[in-house]
Tab-separated table of N, CA and C in Angstrom:
chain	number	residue	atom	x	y	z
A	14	UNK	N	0.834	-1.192	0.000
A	14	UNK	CA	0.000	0.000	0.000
A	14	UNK	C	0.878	1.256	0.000
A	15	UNK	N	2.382	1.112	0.647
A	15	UNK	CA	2.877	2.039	0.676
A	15	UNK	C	3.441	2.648	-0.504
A	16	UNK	N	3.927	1.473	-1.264
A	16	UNK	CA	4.184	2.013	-2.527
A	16	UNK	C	3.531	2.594	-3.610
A	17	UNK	N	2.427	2.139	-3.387
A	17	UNK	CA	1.234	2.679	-4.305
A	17	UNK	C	0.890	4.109	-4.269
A	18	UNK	N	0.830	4.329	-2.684
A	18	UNK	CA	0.783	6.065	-2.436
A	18	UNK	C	2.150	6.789	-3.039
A	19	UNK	N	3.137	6.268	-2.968
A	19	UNK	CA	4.551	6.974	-3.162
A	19	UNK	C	4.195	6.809	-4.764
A	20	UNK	N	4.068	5.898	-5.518
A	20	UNK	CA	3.704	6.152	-7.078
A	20	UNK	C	2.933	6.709	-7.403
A	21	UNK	N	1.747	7.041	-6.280
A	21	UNK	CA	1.038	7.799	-7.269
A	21	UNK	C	1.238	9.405	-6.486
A	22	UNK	N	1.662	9.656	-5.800
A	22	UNK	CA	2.717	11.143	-5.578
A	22	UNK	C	3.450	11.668	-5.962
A	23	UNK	N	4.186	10.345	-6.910
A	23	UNK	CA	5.441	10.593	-7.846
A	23	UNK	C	4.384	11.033	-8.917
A	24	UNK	N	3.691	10.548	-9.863
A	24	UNK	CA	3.054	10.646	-10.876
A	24	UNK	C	1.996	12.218	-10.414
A	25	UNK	N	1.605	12.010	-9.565
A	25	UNK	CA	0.592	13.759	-9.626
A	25	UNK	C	1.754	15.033	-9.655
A	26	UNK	N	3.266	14.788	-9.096
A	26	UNK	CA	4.203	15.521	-9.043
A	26	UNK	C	4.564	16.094	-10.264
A	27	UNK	N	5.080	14.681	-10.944
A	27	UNK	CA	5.587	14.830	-12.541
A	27	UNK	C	4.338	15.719	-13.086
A	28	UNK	N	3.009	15.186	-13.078
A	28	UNK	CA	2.366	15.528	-14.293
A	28	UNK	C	2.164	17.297	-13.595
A	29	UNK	N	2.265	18.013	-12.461
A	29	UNK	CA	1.850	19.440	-12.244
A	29	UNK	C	3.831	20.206	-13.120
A	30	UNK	N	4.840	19.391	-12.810
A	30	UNK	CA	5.965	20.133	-13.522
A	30	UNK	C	5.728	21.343	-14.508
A	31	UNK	N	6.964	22.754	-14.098
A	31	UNK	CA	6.657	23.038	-15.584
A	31	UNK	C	7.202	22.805	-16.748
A	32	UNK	N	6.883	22.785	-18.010
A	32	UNK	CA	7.715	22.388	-18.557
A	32	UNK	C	8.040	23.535	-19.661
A	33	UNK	N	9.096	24.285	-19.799
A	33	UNK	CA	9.513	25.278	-20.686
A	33	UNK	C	9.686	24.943	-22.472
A	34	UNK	N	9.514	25.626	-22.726
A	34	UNK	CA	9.898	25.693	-24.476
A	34	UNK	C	10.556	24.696	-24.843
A	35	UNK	N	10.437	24.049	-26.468
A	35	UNK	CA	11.931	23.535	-26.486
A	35	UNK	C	12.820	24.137	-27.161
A	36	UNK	N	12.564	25.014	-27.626
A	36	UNK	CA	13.901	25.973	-28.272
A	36	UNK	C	13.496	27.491	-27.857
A	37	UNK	N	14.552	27.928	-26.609
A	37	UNK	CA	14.233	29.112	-26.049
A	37	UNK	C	15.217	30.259	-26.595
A	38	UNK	N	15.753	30.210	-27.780
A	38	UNK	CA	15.974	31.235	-28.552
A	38	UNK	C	14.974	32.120	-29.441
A	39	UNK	N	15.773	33.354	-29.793
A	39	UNK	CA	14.485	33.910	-30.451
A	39	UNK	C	14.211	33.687	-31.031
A	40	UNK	N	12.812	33.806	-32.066
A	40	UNK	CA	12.561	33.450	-33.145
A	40	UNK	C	13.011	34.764	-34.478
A	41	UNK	N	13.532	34.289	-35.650
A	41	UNK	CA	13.686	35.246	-36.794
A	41	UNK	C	13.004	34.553	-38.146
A	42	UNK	N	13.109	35.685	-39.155
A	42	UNK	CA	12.555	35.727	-40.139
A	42	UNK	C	13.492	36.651	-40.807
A	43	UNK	N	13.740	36.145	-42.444
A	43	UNK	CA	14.424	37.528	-43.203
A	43	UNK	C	13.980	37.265	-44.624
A	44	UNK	N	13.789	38.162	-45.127
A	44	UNK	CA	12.789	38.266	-46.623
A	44	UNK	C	13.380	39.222	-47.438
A	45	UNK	N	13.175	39.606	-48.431
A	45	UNK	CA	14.028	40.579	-49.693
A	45	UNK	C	12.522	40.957	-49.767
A	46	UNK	N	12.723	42.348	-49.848
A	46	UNK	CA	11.658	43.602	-49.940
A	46	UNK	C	11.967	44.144	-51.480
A	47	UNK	N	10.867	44.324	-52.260
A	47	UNK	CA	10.911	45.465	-53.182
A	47	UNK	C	11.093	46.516	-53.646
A	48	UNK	N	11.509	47.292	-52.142
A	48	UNK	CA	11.933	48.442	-51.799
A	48	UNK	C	13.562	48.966	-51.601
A	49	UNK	N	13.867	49.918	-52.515
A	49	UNK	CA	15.103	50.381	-51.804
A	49	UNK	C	15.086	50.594	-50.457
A	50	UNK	N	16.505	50.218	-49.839
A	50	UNK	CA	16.544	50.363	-48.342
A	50	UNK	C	16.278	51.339	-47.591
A	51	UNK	N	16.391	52.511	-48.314
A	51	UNK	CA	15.793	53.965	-47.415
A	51	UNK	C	14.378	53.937	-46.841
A	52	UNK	N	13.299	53.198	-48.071
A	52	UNK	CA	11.910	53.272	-47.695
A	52	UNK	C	11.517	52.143	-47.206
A	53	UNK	N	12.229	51.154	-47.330
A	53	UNK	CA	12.239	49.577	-45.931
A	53	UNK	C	12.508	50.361	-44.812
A	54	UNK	N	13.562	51.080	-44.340
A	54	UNK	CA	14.032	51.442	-43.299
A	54	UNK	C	12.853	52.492	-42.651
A	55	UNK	N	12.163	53.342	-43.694
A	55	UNK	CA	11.307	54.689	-43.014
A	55	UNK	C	9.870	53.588	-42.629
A	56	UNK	N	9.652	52.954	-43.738
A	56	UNK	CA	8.561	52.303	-43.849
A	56	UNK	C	8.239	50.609	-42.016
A	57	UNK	N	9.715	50.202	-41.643
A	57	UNK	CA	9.686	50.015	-40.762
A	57	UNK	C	9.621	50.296	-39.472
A	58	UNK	N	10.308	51.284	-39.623
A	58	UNK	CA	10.473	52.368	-38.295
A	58	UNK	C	8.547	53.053	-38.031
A	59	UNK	N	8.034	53.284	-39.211
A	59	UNK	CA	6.843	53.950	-39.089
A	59	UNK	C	5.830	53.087	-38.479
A	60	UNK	N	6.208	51.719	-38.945
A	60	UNK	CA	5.173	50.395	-38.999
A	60	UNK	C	5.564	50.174	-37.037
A	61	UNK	N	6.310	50.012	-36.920
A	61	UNK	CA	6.897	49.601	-35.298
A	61	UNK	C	5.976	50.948	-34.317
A	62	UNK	N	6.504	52.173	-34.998
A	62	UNK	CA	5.885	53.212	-33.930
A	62	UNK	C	4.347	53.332	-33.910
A	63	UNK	N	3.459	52.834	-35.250
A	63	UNK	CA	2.530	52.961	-35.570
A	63	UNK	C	1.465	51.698	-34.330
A	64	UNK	N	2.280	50.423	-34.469
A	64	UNK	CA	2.104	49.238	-33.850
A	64	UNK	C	1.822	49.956	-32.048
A	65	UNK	N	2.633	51.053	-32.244
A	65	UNK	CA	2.743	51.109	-30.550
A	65	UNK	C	3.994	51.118	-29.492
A	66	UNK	N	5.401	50.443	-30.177
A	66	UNK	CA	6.473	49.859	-29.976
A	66	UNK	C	6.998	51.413	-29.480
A	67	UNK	N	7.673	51.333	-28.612
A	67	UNK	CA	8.986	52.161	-28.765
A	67	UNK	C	10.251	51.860	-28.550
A	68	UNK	N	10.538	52.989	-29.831
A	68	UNK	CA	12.380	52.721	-30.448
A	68	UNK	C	13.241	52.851	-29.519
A	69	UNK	N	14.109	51.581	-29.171
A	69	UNK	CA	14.990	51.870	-28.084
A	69	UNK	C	16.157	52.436	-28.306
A	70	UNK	N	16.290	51.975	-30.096
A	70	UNK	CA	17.637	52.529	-30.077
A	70	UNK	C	17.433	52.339	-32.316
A	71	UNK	N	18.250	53.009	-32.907
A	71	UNK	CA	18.182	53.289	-34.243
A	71	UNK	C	19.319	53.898	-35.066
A	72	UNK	N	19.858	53.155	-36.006
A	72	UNK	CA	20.895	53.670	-36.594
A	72	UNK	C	20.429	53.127	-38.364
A	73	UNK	N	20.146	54.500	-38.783
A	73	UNK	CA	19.924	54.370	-40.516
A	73	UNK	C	21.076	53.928	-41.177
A	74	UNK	N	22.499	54.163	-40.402
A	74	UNK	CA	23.357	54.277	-41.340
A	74	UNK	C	23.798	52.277	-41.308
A	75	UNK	N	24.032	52.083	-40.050
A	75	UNK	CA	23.543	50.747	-39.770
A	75	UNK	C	22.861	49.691	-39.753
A	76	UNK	N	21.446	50.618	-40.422
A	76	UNK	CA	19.873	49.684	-40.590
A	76	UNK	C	19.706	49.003	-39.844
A	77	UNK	N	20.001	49.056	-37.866
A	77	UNK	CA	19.374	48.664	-37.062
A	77	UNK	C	18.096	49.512	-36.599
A	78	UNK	N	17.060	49.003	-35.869
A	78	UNK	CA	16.242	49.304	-35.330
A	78	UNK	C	15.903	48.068	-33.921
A	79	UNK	N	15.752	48.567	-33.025
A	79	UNK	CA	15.358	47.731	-31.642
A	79	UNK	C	14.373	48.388	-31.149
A	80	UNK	N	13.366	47.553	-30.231
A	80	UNK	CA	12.547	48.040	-29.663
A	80	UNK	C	11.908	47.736	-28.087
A	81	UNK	N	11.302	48.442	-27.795
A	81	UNK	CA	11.217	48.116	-25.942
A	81	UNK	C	9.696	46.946	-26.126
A	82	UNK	N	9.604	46.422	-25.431
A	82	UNK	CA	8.669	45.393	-25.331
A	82	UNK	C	7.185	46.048	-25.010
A	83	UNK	N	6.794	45.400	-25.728
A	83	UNK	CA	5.094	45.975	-25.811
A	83	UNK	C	4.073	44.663	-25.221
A	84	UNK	N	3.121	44.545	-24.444
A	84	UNK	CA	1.908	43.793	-23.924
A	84	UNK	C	1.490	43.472	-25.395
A	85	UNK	N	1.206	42.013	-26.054
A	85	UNK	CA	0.219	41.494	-27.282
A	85	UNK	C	-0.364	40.738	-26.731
A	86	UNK	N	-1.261	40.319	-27.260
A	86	UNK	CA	-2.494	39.403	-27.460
A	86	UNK	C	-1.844	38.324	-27.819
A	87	UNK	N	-1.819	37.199	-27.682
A	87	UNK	CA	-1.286	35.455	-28.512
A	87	UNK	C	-1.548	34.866	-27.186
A	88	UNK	N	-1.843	33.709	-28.339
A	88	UNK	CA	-2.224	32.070	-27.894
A	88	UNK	C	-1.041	31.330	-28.103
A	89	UNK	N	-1.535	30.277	-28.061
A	89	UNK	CA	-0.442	29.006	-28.099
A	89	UNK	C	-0.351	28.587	-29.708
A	90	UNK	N	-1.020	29.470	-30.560
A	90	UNK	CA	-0.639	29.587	-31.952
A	90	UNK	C	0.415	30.305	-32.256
A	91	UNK	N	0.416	31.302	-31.551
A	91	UNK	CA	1.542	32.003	-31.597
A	91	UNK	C	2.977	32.336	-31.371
A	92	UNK	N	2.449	31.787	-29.398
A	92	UNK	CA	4.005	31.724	-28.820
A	92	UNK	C	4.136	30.566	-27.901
A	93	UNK	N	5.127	29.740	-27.881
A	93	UNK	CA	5.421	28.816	-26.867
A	93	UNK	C	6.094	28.987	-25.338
A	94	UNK	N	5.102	29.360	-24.419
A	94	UNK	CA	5.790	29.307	-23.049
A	94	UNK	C	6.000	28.373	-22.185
A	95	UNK	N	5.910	27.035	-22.757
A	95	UNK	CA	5.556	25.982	-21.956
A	95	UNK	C	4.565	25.712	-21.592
A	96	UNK	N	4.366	24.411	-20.464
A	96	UNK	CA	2.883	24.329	-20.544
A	96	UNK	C	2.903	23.411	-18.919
A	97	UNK	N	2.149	23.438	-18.022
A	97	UNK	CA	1.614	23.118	-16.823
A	97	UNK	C	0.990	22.485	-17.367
A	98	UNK	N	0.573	20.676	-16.194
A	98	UNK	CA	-0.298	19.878	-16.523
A	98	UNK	C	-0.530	19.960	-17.799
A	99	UNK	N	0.117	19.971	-18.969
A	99	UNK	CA	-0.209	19.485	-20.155
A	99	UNK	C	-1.050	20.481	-21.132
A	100	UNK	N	-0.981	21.286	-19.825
A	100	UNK	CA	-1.722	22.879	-20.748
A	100	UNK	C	-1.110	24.174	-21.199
A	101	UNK	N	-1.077	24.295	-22.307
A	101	UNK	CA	-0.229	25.409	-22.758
A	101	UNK	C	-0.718	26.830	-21.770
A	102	UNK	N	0.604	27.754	-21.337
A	102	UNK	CA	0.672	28.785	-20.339
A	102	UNK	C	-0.305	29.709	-21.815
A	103	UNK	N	0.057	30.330	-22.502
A	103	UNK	CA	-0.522	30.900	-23.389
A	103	UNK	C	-1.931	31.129	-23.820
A	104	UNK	N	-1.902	29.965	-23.570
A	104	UNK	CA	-3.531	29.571	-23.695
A	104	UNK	C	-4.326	30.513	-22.360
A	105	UNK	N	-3.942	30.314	-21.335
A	105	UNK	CA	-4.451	31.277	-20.054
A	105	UNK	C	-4.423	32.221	-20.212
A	106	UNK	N	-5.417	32.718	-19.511
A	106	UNK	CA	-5.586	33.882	-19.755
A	106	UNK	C	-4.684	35.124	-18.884
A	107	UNK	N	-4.189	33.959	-17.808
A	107	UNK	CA	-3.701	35.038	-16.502
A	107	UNK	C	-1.973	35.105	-17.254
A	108	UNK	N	-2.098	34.509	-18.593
A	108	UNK	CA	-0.777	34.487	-19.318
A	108	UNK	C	-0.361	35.695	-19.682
A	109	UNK	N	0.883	37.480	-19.785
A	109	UNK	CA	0.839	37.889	-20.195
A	109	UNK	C	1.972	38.432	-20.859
A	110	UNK	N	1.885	37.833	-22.164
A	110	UNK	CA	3.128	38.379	-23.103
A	110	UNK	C	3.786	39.312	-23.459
A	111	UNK	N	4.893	39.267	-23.556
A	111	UNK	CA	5.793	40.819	-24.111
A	111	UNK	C	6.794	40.352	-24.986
A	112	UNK	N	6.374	42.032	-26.120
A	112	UNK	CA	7.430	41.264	-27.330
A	112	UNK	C	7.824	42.188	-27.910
A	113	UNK	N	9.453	42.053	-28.120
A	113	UNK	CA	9.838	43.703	-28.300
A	113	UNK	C	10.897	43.101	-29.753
A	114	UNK	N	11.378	43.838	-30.787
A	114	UNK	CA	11.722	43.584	-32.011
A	114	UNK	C	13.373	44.179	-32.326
A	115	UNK	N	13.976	43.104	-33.016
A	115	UNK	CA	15.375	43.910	-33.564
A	115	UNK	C	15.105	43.721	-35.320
A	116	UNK	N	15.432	44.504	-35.816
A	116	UNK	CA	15.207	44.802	-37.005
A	116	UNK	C	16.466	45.117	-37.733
A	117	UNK	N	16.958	44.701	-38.567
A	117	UNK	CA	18.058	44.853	-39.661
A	117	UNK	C	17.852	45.021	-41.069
A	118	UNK	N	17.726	46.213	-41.421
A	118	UNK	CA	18.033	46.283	-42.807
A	118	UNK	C	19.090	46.395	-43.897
A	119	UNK	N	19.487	45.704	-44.961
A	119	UNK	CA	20.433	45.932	-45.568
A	119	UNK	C	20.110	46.184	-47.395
A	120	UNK	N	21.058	46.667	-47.797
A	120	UNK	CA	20.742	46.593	-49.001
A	120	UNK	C	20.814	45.187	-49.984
A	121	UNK	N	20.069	44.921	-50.586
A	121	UNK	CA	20.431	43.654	-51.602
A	121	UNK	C	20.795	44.018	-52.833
A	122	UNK	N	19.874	45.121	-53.312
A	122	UNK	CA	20.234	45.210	-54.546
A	122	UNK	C	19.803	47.123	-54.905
A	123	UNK	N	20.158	47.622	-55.757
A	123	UNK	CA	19.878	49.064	-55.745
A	123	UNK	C	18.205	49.284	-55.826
A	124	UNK	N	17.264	48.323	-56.104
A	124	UNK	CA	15.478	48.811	-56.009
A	124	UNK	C	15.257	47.573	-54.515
A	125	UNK	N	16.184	46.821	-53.959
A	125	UNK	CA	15.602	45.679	-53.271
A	125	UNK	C	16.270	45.477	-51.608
A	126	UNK	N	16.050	45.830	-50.858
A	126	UNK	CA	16.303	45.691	-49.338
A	126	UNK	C	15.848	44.098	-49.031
A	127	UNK	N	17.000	43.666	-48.148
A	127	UNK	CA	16.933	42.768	-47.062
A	127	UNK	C	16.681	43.025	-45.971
A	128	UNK	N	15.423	42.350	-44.862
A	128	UNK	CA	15.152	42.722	-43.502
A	128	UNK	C	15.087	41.266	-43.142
A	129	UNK	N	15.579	41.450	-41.564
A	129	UNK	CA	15.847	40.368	-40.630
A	129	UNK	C	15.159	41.146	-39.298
A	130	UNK	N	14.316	39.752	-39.111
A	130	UNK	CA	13.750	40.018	-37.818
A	130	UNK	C	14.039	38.937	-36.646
A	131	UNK	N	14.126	39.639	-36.071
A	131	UNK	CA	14.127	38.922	-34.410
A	131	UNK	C	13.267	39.233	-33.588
A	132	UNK	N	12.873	38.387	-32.841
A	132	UNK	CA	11.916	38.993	-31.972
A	132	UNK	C	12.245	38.105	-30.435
A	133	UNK	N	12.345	38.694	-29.230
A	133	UNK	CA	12.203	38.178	-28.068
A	133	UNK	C	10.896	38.422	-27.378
A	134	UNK	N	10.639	37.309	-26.804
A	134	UNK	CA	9.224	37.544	-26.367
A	134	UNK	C	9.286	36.566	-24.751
A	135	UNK	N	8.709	37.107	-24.019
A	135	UNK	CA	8.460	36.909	-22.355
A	135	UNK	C	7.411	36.841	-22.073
A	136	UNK	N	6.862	36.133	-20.957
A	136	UNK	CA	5.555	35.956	-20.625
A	136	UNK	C	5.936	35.937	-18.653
A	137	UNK	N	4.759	36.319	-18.468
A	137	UNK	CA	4.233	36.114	-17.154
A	137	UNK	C	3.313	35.631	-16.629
A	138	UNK	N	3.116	34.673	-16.094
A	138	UNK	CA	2.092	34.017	-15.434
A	138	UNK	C	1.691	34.211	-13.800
A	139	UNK	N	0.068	35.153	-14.340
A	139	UNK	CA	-0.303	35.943	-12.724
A	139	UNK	C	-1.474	34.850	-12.324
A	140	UNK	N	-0.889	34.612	-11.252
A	140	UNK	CA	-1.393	33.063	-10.347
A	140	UNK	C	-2.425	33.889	-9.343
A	141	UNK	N	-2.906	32.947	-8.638
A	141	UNK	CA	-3.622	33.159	-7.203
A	141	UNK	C	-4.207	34.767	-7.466
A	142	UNK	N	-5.078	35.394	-8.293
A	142	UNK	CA	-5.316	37.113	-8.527
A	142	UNK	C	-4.304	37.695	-8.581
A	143	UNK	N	-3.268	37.735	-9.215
A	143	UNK	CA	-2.344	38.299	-9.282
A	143	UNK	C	-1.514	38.349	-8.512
A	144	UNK	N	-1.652	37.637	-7.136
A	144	UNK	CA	-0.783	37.831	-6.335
A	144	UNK	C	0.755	37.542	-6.329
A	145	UNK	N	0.999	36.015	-6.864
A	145	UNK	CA	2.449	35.929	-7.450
A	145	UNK	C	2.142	35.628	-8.964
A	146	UNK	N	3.701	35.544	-9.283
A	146	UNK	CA	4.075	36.086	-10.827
A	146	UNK	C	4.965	35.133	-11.129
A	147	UNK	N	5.252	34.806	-12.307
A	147	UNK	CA	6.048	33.017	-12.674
A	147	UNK	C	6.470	34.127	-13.975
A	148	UNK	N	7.879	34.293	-14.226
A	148	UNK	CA	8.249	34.251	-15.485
A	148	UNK	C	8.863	33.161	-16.078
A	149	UNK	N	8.377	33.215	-17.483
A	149	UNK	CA	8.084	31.854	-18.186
A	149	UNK	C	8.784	32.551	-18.875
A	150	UNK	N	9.934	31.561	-19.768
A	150	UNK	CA	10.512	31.133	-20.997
A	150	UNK	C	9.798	31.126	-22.215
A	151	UNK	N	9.336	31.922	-22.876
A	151	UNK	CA	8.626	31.587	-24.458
A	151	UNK	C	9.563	32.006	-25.515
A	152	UNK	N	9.256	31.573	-26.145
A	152	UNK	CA	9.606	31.872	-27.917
A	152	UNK	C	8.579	32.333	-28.550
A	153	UNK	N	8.626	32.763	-29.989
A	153	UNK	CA	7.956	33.203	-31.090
A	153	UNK	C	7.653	32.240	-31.821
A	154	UNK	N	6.517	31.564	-32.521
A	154	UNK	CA	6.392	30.067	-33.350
A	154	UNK	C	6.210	30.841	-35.079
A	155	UNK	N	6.644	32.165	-35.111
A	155	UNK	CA	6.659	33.193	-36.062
A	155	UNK	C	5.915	33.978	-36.881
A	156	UNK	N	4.611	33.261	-36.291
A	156	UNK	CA	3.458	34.794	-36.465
A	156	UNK	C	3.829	36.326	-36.457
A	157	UNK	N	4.731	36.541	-35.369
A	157	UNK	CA	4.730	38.350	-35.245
A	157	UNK	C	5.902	38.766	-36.547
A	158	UNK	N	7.031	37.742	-36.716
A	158	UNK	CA	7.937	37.755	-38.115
A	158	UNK	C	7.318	38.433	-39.261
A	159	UNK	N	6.555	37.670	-39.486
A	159	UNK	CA	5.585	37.400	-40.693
A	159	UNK	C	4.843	38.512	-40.897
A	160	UNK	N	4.047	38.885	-39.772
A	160	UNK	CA	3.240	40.036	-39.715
A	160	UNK	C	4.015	41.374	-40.088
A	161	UNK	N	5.042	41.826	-39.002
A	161	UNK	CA	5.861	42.836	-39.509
A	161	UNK	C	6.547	43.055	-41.082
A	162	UNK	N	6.666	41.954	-41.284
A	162	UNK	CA	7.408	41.741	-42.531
A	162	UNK	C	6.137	42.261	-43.467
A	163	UNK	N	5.377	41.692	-43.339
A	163	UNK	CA	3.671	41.875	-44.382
A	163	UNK	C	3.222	42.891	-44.318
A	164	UNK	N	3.368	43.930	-42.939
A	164	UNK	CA	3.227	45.517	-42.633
A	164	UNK	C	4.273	46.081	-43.572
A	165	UNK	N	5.419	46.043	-43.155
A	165	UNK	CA	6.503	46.338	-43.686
A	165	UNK	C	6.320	46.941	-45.659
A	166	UNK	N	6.389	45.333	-45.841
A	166	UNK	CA	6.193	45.248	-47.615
A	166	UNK	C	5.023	45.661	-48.282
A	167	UNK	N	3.855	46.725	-47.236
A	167	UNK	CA	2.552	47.069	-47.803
A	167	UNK	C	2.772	48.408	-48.424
């Protein structure tokens, strides 16, 4: 009998674990734009501030752009924070994401820019009414890539 309780203590233990991402690097994306690099570069910068983002830091001559982390909306379509009991953190609602952008532009060709995106993204998980706070490990599954890039090239 005794063992039975100890197995099944072991097993309710395992299954509450959390379990983090499996690839907790950022996620990127890089695409060739139609655009000379001047109007990739204005046209990104506009798209980021427009989004809400603010520029942490910016060099035209460099075609970086970075940005401070902004509160989004995503599910577990979107971003991977791991998952409790077998349930994606994301999915909750008390889940709340932040996702802030590095941006690289370069030239490819004299009408055609290259952009590279990165994105880091963080989550928090507000337990018990908010009372404590779990930061969670997520990644990007590359929805927000995609999107910027599709803002970007409009």
């Amino acid at each position: 009998m005794y063992r039975i309780a100890i197995a099944g203590l072991f097993l309710l233990t395992m299954g509450c674990a959390y379990n983090p991402p499996i690839q907790q690097t950022a996620e990127s994306a890089t695409a060739i734009l139609t655009l000379p690099v001047g109007h990739a570069w204005d046209r990104a910068l506009n798209t980021l501030i427009d989004a809400g983002y603010t520029i942490t830091a910016s060099s035209k001559e460099s075609g970086l752009i970075t940005t401070g982390g902004k509160y989004v909306q995503a599910d577990e379509t979107k971003v991977d924070c791991g998952n409790i009991w077998g349930l994606p953190f994301a999915k909750d609602q008390r889940t709340q994401i932040v996702v802030s952008y590095t941006v690289r532009l370069t030239e490819d060709l004299p009408q055609r820019s290259k952009v590279q995106i990165a994105t880091q993204v963080q989550g928090n998980f507000l337990s018990h009414a908010g009372a404590t706070q779990q930061k969670l490990e997520c990644r990007s599954l590359g929805f927000f890539e995609k999107d910027l890039i599709e803002k970007i090239n409009k």
